[in-house]
CSV table of C-alpha atoms in Angstrom, one decimal:
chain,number,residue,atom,x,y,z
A,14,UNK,CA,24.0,-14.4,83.3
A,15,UNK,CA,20.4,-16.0,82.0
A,16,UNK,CA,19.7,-16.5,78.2
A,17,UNK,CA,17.0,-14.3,79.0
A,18,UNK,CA,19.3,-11.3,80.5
A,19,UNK,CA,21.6,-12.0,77.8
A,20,UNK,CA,18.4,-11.8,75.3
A,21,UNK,CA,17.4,-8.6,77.1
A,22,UNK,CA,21.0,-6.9,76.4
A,23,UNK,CA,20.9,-8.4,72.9
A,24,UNK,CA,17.7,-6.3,72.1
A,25,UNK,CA,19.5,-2.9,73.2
A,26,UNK,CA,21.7,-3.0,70.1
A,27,UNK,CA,21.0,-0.9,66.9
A,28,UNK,CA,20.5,-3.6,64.7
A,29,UNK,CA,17.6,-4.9,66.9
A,30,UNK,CA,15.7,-1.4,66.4
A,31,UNK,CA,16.6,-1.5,62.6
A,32,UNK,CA,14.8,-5.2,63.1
A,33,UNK,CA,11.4,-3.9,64.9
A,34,UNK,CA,11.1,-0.7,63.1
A,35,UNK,CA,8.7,-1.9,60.0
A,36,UNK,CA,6.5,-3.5,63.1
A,37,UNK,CA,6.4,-0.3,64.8
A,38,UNK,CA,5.4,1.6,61.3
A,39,UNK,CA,2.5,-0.7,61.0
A,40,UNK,CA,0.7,0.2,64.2
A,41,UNK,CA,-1.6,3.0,64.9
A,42,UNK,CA,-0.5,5.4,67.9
A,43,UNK,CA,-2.6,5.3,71.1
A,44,UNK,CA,-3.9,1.8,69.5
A,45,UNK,CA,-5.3,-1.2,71.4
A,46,UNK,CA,-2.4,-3.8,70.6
A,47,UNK,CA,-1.4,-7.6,72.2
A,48,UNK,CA,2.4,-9.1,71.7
A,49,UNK,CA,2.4,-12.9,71.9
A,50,UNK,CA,5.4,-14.7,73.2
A,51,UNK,CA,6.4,-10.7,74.6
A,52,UNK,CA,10.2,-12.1,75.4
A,53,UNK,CA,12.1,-9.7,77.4
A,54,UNK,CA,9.6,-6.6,76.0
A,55,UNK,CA,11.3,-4.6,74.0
A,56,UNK,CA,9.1,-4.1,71.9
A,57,UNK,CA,6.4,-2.9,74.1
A,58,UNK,CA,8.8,-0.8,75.8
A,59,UNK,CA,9.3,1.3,72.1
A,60,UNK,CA,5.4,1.3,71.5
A,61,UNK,CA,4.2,2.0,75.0
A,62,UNK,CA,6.8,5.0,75.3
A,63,UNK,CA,7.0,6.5,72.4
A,64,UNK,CA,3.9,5.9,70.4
A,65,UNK,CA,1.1,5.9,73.8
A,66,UNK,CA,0.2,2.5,72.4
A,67,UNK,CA,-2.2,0.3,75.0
A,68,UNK,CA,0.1,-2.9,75.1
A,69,UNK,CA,-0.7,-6.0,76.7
A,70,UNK,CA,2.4,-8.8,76.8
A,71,UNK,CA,1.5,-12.6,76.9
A,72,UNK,CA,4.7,-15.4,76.9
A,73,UNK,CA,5.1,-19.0,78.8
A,74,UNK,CA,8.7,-18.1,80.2
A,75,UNK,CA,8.8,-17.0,83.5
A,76,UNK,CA,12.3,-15.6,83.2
A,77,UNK,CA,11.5,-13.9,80.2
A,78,UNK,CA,8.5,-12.0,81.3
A,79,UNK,CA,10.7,-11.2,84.5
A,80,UNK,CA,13.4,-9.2,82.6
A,81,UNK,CA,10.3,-7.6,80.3
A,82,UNK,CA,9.1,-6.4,83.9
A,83,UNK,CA,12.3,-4.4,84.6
A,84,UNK,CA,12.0,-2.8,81.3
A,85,UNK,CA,8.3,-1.8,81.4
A,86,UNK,CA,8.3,-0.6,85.3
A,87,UNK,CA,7.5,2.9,84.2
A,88,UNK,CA,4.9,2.1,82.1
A,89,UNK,CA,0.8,1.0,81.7
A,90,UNK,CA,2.1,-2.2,80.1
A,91,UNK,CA,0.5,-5.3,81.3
A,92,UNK,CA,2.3,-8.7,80.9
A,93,UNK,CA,0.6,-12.2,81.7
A,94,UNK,CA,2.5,-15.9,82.0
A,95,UNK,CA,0.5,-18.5,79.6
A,96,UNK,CA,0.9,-22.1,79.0
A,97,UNK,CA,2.0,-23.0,75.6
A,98,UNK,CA,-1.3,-23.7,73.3
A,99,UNK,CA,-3.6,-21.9,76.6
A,100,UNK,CA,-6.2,-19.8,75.5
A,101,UNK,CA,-6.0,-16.4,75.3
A,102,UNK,CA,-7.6,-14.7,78.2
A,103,UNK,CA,-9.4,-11.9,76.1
A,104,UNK,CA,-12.7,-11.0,75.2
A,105,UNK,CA,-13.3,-11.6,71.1
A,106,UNK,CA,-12.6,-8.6,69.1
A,107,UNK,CA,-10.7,-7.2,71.3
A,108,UNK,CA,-7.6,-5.8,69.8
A,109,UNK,CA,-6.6,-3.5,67.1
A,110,UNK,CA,-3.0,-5.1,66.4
A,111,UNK,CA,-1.5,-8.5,67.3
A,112,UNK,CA,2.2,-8.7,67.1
A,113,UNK,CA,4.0,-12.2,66.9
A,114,UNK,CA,7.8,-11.1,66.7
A,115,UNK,CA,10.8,-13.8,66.2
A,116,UNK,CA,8.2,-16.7,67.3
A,117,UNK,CA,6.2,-18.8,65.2
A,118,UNK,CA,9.0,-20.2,62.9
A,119,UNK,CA,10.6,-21.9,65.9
A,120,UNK,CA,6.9,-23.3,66.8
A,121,UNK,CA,5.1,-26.8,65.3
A,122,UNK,CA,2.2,-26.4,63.1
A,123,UNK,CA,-0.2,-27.2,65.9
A,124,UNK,CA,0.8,-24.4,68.0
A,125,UNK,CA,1.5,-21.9,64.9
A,126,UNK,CA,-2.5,-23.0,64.6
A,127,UNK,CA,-3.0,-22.9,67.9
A,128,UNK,CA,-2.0,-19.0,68.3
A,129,UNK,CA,-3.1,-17.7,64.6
A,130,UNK,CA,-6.7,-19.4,65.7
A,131,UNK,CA,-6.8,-17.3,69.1
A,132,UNK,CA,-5.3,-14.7,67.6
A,133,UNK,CA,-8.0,-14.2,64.6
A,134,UNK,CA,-10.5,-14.8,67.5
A,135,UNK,CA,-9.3,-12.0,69.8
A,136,UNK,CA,-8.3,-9.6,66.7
A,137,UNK,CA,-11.1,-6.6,65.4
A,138,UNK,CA,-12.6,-6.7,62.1
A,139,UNK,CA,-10.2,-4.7,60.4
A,140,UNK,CA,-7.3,-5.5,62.5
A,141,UNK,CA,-3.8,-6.8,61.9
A,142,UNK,CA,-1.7,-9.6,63.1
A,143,UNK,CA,1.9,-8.5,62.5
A,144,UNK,CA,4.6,-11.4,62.0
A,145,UNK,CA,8.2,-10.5,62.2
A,146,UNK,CA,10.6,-13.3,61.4
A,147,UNK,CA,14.2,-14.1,59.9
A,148,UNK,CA,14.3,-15.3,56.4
A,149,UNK,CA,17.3,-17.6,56.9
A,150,UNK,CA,18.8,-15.6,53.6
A,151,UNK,CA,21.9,-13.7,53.2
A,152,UNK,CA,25.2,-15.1,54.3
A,153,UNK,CA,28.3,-13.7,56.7
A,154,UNK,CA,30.1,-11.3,54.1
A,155,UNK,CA,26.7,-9.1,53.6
A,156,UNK,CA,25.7,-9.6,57.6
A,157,UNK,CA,29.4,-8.0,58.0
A,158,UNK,CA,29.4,-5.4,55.3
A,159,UNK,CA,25.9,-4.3,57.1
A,160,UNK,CA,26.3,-4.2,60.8
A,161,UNK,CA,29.5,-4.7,61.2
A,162,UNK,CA,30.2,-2.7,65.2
A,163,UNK,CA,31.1,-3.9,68.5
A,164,UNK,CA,27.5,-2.8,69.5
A,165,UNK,CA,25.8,-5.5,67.2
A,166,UNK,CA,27.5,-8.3,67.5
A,167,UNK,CA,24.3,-10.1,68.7
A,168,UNK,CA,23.3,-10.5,65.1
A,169,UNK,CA,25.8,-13.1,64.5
A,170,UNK,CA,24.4,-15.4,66.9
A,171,UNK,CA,20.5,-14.7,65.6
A,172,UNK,CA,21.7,-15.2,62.6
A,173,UNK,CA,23.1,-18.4,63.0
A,174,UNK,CA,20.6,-19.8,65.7
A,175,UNK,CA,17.9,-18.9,63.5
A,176,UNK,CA,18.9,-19.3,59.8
A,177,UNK,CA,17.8,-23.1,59.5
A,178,UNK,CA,14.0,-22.7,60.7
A,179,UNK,CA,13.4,-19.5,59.5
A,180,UNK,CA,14.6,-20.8,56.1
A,181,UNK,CA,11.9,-23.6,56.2
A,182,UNK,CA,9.7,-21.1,57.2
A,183,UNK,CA,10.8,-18.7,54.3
A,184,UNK,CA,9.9,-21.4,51.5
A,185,UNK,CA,7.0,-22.9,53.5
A,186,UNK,CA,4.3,-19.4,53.2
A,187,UNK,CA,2.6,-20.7,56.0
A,188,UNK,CA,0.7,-17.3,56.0
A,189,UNK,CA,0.0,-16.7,52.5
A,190,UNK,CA,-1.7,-19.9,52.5
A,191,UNK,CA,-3.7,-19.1,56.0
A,192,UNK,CA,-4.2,-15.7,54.6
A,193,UNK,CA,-6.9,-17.3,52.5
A,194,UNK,CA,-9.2,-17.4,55.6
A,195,UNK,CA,-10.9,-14.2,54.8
A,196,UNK,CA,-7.8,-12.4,55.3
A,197,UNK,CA,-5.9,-10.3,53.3
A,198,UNK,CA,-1.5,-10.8,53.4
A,199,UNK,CA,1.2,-8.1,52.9
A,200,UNK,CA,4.7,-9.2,52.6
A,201,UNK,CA,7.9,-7.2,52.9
A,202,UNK,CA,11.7,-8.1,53.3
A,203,UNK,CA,14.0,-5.7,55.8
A,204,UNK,CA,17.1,-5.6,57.3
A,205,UNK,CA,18.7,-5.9,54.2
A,206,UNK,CA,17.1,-9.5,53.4
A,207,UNK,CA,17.7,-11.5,56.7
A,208,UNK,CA,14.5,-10.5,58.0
A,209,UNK,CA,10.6,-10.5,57.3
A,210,UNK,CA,6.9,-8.8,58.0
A,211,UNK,CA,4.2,-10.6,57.0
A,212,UNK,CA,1.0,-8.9,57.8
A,213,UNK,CA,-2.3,-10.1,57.9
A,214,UNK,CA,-5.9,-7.9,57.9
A,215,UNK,CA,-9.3,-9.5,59.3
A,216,UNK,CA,-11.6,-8.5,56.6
């Protein structure tokens, strides 16, 4: 088995809806919406299905976009390969939402530029970019006492694969500071503290 049929599998567990929930409450039904490094699609799958959302996918793994493919077969969802730092191959102004889930704290600061840039450029007046993220917070005696179950034992290893960056990431505010390009920012804490929206409007 792939990391990215692995990472597929991962995403079926119930912690990973808990995760993507405060994304999904953010976004209008039947909305125009772009996910940027898309992963296996999850995400989209939950949007396109049960909310009628218009999603569009973009990653730079091949493998990755191939499992997102068998999980969006029945639906209007269309996915596109990109090199890392490419341009975005959309119009300005051309989406309602952006979505950048579990992505830019692994990224350096010229490609966190890189995609915020092209994602401003591409985003409606009025739109949001939604950034989901760990925080790098909590420790292994809360991660138990919450999800605890044979079904999420994926967290473990997100958890740990992910708790140094995101940490940085946590203390750095990357986006309250970029928020101050005529933008407003909403922050809010889930999962219990191990995770992050950050939320950004183009006024």
């Amino acid at each position: 088995m792939n990391f990215s049929t692995f990472f597929s599998l991962v995403q079926e567990a119930p912690w990973y809806r808990q995760f993507l929930n405060p994304v999904i409450d953010e976004i209008n039904k039947e909305a125009d919406l772009l996910d940027i490094g898309t992963g296996t699609g999850k995400l989209l799958q939950i949007l396109s299905e049960e909310n009628k959302v218009n999603c569009y996918g973009t990653d730079t793994s091949s493998s990755m976009l191939e499992e997102a493919k068998k999980k969006l077969r029945n639906t209007n969802v269309k996915l596109q390969k990109l090199e890392a730092n490419e341009r975005l191959p959309f119009e300005n102004n051309r989406f309602e939402f952006i979505t950048i889930c579990n992505v830019l704290f692994n990224l350096t600061q010229n490609s966190i530029d890189h995609i915020l840039m092209e994602a401003l450029r591409v985003l409606k007046r009025g739109g949001k970019i939604i950034v989901l993220t760990p925080t790098g917070k909590g420790n292994i005696i809360t991660l138990t006492k919450r999800y605890l179950s044979i079904k999420n034992l994926g967290i473990y290893i997100w958890f740990y694969a992910t708790k140094r960056r995101a940490d940085l990431w946590t203390k750095d505010k990357y986006l309250l500071e970029f928020s101050k390009q005529n933008l407003t920012y909403k922050h809010k804490n889930i999962l219990n503290g191990f995770a992050q929206v950050e939320v950004l409007e183009k006024i």
